[in-house]
Coordinates of C-alpha atoms in Angstrom, one line a residue:
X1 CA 2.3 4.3 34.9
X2 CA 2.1 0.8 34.0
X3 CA -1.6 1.1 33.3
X4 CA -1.5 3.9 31.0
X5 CA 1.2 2.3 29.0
X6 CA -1.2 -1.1 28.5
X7 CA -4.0 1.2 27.6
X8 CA -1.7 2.9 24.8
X9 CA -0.5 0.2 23.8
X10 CA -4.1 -1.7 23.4
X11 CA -5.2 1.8 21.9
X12 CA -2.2 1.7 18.9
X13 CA -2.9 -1.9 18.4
X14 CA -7.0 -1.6 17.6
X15 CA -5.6 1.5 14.9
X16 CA -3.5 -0.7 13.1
X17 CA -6.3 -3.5 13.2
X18 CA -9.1 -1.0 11.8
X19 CA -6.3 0.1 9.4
X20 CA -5.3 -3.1 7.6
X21 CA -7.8 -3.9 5.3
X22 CA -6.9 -5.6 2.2
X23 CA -5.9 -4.4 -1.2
X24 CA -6.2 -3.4 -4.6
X25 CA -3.7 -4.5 -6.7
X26 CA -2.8 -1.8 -9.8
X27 CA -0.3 -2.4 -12.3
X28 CA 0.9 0.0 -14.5
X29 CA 2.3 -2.5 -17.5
X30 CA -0.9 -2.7 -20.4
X31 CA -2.6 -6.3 -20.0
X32 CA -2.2 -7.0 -16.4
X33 CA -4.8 -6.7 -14.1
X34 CA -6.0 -4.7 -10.9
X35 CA -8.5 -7.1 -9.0
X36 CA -10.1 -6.7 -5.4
X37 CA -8.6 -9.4 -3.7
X38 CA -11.3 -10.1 -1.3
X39 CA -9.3 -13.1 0.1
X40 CA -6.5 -11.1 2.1
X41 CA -9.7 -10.1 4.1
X42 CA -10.9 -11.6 7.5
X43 CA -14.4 -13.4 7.0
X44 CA -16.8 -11.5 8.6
X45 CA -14.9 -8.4 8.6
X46 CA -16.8 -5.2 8.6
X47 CA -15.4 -2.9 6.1
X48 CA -15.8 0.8 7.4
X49 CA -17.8 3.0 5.4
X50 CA -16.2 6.0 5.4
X51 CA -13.8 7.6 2.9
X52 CA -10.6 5.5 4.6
X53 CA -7.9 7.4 1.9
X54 CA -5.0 6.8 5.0
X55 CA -5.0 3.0 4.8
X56 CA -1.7 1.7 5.3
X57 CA -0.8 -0.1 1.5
X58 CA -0.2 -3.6 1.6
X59 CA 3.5 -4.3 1.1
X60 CA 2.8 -7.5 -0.8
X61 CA 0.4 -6.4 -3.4
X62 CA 2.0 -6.0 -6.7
X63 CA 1.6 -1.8 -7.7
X64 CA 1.5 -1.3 -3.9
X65 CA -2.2 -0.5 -4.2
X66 CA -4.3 -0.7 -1.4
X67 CA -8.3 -1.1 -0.7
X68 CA -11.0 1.4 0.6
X69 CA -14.6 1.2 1.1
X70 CA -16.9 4.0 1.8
X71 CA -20.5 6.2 1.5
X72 CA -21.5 9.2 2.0
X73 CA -23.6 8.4 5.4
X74 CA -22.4 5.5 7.7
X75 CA -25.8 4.9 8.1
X76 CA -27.1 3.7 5.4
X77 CA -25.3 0.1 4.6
X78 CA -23.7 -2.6 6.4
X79 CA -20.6 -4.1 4.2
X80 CA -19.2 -7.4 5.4
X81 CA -16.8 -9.8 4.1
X82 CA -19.0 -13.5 3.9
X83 CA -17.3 -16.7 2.0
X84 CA -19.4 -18.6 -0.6
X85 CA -19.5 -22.2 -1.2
X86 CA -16.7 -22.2 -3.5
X87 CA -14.2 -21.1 -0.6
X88 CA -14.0 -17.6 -2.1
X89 CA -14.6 -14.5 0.1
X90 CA -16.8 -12.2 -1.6
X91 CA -18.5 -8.8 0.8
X92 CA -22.0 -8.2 1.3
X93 CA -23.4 -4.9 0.4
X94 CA -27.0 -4.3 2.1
X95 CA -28.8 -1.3 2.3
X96 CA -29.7 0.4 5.9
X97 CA -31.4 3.2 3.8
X98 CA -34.6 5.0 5.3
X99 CA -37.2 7.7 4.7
X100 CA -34.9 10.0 6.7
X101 CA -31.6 9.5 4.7
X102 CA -30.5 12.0 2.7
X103 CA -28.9 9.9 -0.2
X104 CA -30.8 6.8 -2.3
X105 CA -27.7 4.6 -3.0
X106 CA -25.3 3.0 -1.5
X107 CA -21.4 2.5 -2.8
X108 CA -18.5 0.0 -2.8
X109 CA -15.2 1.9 -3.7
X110 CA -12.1 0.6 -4.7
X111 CA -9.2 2.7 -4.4
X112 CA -6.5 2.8 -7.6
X113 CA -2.3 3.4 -6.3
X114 CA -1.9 5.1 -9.9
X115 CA -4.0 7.4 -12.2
X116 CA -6.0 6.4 -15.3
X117 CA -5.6 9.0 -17.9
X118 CA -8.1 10.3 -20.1
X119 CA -8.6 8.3 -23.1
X120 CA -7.1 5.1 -22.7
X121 CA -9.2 1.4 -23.0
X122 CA -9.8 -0.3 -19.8
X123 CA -11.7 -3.2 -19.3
X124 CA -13.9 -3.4 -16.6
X125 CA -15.1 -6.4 -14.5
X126 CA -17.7 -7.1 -11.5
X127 CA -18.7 -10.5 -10.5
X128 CA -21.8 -9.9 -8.7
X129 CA -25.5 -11.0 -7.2
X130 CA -28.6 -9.0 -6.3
X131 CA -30.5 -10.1 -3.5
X132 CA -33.5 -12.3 -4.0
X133 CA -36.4 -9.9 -6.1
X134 CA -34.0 -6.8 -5.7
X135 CA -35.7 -3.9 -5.4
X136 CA -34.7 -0.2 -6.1
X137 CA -35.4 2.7 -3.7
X138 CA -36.6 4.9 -6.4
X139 CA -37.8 4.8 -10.0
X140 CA -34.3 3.7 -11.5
X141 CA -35.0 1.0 -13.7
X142 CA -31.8 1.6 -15.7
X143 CA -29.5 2.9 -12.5
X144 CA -30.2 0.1 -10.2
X145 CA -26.5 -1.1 -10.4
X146 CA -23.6 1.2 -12.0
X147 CA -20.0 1.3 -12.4
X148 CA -18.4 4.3 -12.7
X149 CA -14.7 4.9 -13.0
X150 CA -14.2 8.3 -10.8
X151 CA -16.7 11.2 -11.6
X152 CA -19.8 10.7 -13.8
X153 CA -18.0 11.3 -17.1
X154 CA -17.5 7.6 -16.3
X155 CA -20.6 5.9 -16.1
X156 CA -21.9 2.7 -17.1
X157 CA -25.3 2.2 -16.3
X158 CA -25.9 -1.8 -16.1
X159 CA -29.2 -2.4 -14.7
X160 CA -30.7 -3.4 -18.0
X161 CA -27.9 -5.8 -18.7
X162 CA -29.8 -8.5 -16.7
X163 CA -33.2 -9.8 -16.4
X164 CA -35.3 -9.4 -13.2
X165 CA -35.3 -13.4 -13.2
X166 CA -31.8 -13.8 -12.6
X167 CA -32.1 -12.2 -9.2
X168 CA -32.6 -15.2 -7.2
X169 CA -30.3 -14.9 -4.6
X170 CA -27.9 -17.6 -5.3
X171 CA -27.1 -17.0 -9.4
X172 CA -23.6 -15.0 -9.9
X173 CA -23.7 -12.4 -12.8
X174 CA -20.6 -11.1 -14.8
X175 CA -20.8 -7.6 -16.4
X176 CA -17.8 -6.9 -18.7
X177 CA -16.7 -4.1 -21.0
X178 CA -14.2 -2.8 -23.2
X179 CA -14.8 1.3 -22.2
X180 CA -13.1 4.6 -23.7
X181 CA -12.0 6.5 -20.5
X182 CA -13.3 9.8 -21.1
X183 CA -12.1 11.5 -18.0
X184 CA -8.9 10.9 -15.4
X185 CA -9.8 8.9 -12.8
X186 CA -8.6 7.0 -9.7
X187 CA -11.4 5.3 -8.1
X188 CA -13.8 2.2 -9.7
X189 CA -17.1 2.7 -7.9
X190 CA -19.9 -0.4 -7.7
X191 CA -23.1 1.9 -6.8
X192 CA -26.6 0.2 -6.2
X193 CA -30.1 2.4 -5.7
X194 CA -31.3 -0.4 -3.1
X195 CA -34.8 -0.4 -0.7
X196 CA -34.0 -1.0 2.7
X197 CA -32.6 -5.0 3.2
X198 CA -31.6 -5.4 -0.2
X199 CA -28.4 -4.5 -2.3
X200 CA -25.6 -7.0 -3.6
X201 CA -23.0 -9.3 -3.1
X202 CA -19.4 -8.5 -4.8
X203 CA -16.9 -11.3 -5.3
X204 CA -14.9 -9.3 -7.7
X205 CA -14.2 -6.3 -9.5
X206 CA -11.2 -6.1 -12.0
X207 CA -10.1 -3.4 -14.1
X208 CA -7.6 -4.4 -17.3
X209 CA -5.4 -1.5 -19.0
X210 CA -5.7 -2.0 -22.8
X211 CA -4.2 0.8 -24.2
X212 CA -2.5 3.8 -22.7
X213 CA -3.6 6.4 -25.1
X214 CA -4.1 9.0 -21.9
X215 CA -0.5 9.9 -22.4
X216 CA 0.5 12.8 -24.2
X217 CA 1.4 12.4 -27.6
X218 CA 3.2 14.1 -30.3
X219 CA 1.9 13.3 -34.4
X220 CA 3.8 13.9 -36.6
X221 CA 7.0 14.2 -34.7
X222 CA 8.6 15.6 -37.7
X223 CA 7.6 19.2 -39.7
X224 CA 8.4 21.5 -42.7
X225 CA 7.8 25.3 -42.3
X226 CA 8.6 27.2 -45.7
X227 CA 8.9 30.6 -44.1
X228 CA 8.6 32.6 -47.5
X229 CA 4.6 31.4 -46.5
X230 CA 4.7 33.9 -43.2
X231 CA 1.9 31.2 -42.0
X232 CA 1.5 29.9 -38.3
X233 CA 2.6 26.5 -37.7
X234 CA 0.1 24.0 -35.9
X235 CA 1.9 21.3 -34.4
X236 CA -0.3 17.9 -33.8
X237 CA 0.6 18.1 -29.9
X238 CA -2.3 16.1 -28.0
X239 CA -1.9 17.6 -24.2
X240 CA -4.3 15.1 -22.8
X241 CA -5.5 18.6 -21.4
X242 CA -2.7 18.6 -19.1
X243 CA -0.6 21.8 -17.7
X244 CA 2.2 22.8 -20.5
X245 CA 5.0 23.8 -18.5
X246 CA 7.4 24.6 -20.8
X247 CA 8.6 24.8 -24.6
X248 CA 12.0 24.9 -25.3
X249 CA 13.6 24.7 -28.5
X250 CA 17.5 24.0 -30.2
X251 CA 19.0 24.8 -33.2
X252 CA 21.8 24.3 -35.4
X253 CA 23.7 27.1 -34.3
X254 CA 22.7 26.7 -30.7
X255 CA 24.8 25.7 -28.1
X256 CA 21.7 25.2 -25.6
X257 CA 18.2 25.6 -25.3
X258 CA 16.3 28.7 -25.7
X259 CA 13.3 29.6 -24.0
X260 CA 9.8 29.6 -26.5
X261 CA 7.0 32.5 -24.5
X262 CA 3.7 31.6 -23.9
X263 CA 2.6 34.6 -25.8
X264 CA 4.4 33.2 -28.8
X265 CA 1.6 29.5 -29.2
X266 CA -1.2 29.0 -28.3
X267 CA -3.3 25.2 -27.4
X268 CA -6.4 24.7 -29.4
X269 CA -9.7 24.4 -27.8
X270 CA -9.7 20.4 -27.6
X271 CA -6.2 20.3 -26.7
X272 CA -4.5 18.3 -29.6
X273 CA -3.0 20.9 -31.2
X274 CA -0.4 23.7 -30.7
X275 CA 0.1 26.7 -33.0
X276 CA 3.4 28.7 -32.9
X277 CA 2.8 32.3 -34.3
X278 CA 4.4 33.2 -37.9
X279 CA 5.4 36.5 -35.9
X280 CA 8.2 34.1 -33.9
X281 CA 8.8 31.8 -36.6
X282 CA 10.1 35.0 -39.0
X283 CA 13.4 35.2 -36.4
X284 CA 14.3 31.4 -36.9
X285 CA 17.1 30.7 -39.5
X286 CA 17.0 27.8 -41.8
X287 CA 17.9 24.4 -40.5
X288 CA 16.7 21.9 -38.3
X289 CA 15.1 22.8 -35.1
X290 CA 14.3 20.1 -32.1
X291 CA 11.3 21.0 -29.9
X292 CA 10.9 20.0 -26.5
X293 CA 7.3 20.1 -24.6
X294 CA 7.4 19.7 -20.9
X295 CA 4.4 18.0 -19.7
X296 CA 4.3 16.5 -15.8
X297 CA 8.3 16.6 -15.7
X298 CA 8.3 14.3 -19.2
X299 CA 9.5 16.2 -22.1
X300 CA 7.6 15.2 -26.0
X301 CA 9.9 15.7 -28.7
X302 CA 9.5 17.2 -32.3
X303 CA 11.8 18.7 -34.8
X304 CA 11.4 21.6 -37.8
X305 CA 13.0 22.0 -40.4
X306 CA 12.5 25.3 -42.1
X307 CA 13.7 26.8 -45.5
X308 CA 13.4 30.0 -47.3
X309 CA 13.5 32.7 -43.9
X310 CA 15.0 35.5 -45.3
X311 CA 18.6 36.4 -43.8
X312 CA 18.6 38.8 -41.5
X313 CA 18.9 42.6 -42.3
X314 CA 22.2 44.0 -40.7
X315 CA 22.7 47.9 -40.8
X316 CA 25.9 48.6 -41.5
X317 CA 27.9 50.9 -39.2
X318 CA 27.4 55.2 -38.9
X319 CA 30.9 56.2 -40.7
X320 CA 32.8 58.2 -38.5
X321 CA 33.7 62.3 -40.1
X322 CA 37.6 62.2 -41.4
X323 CA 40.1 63.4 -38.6
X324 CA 43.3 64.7 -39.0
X325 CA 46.0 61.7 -37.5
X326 CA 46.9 63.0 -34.0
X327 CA 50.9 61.7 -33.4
X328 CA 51.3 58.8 -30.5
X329 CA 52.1 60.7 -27.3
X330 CA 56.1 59.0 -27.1
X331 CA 56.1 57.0 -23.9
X332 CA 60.2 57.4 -22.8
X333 CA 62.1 57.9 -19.7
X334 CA 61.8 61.7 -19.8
X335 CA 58.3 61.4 -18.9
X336 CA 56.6 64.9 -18.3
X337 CA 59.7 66.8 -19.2
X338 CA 59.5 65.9 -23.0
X339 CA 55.7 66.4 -22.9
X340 CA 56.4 69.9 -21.8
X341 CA 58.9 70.3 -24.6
X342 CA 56.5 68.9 -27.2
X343 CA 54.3 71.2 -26.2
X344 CA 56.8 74.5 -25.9
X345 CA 57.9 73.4 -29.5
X346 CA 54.2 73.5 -31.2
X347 CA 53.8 76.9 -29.5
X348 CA 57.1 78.7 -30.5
X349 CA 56.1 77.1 -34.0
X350 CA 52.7 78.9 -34.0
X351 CA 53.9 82.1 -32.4
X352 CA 56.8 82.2 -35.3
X353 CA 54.4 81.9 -38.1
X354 CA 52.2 84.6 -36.5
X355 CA 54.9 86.5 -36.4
X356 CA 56.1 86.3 -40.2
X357 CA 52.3 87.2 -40.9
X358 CA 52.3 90.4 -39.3
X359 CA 55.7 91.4 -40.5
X360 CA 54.6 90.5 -44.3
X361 CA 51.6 93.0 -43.3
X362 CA 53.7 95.5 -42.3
X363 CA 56.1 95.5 -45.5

């Protein structure tokens, strides 16, 4: 029993090992920046090369980020954390790739804790150095190194940034660029298209928030509808392309929220628009209206004010044929007994009168 608990417990304690791996540090504020801290990693530390998206975050990083490397084949590179004559750690990429692999390049992935939205201003950073007279694996001459924030939509291609002569081995390059973020992403991927032996050192690769412009956004927040137009409204609502989940909207009269139908606007094609149909607006009243757009549990604000919507056309009641007034039914202490009598009364009345008729007949 005691020998299966020391092999456990030597078993849990290599998994934690493999697991803590550094970080990368993401901040949300605009200005700061996310860096690859290379230094909270063991020199000569192997980083895995495998999608690791289960690493355990480190609790001191600021944005609780954390750091993975991977490829798409284990077999194609060796990554290791080396240190450089400054005293700074920096990982070694070097390419394992043969005739048999079935991918050309090889990839150093950093992991963001928090999405980049589409269409805000990063700035991207990578320290780097090619190995002596790098080499490419195929006819790239412009691919041979790229950065590429998530998917391809991404890309920077930076092999031409840099002169053949500056791969000597020892010279460290800087690549740095204001970029446009076209498309939501959460990884910054370092991807070199290296022969076998060759490939590049990292010592750093930063990424600086400049402007958070992937948020949703409402411009104008403030419109006019003249109703007496019976025109659509479009609404300068940019979506990011994100999932509307609800509109709802408030009035002057209205003590809460109502409910606005998807049937009743529609999103334009780019999504920075929204157009509410002339069909709805015709059953709004004149007054000020606030908007609310629910977007990823956030709500984007807008108010309308409309004028000139015709009142409303109210029918006035079916009048009711003239009726002769029927007497209260009196409500004593007699009860049924005077009901009876009431009723005995009326009939000796009617009979009398029939009576008199016939006799007048008769005469």
């Amino acid at each position: 029993m005691k020998k299966k608990f020391t092999l456990l417990f030597a078993l849990i304690m290599i998994v934690t090992t493999i697991f803590a791996v550094g970080s990368f540090n993401v901040q949300a504020a605009i200005g700061e920046t996310a860096k690859v801290d290379y230094n909270q990693l063991a020199v000569g530390y192997t980083l895995p090369t495998k999608l690791t998206s289960n690493l355990t975050p480190n609790s001191n990083a600021m944005g609780g980020g954390f750091y993975s490397t991977y490829n798409d084949d284990s077999k194609i590179s060796t990554m290791v954390i080396k240190k450089d004559t400054d005293n700074q750690n920096y990982v070694e990429v070097r390419s394992t790739i043969d005739d048999s692999a079935e991918v050309d390049f090889i990839q150093h992935t950093s992991r963001l804790s928090s999405t980049i939205m589409k269409n805000a201003v990063v700035k991207v950073k990578a320290v780097f150095r090619p190995t002596k007279d790098f080499q490419t694996n195929a006819t790239r001459a412009d691919s041979k190194f790229i950065l590429r924030l998530g998917g391809s939509d991404n890309t920077m291609r930076i092999g031409n940034a840099f002169s053949a002569d500056q791969f000597d081995g020892e010279t460290w390059l800087t690549y740095e660029k204001e970029f446009t973020v076209k498309k939501d992403f959460t990884y910054y991927h370092f991807i070199t298209y290296a022969k076998n032996g060759h490939g590049v050192d990292i010592k750093s690769m930063e990424l600086e928030l400049i402007s958070n412009s992937g948020s949703p956004a409402i411009n104008p927040t403030s419109y006019n509808y003249d109703a007496s137009t019976g025109e659509d409204l479009v609404v300068g609502a940019d979506t990011k392309g994100l999932f509307i989940e609800s509109i709802f909207f408030q009035g002057p009269k209205d003590a809460q929220k109502r409910f606005v139908t998807r049937s009743d606007y529609e999103s334009s094609a780019d999504y920075k628009s929204i157009t509410f149909s002339a069909d709805w607006l015709k059953y709004l009243d004149n007054g000020t209206y606030t908007f609310s757009i629910q977007i990823s549990a956030t709500d984007y604000t807008f108010t309308v004010t409309v004028t000139n919507a015709e009142p409303p056309v109210v029918e006035a009641p079916t009048p009711y044929p003239d009726t002769p007034d029927i007497p209260d039914t009196p409500t004593d202490d007699k009860g049924c007994g005077s009901v009876i009598g009431t009723t005995s009364a009326i009939l000796g009345t009617i009979l009398l009168a029939g009576a008199v008729v016939v006799l007048k007949k008769k005469r």
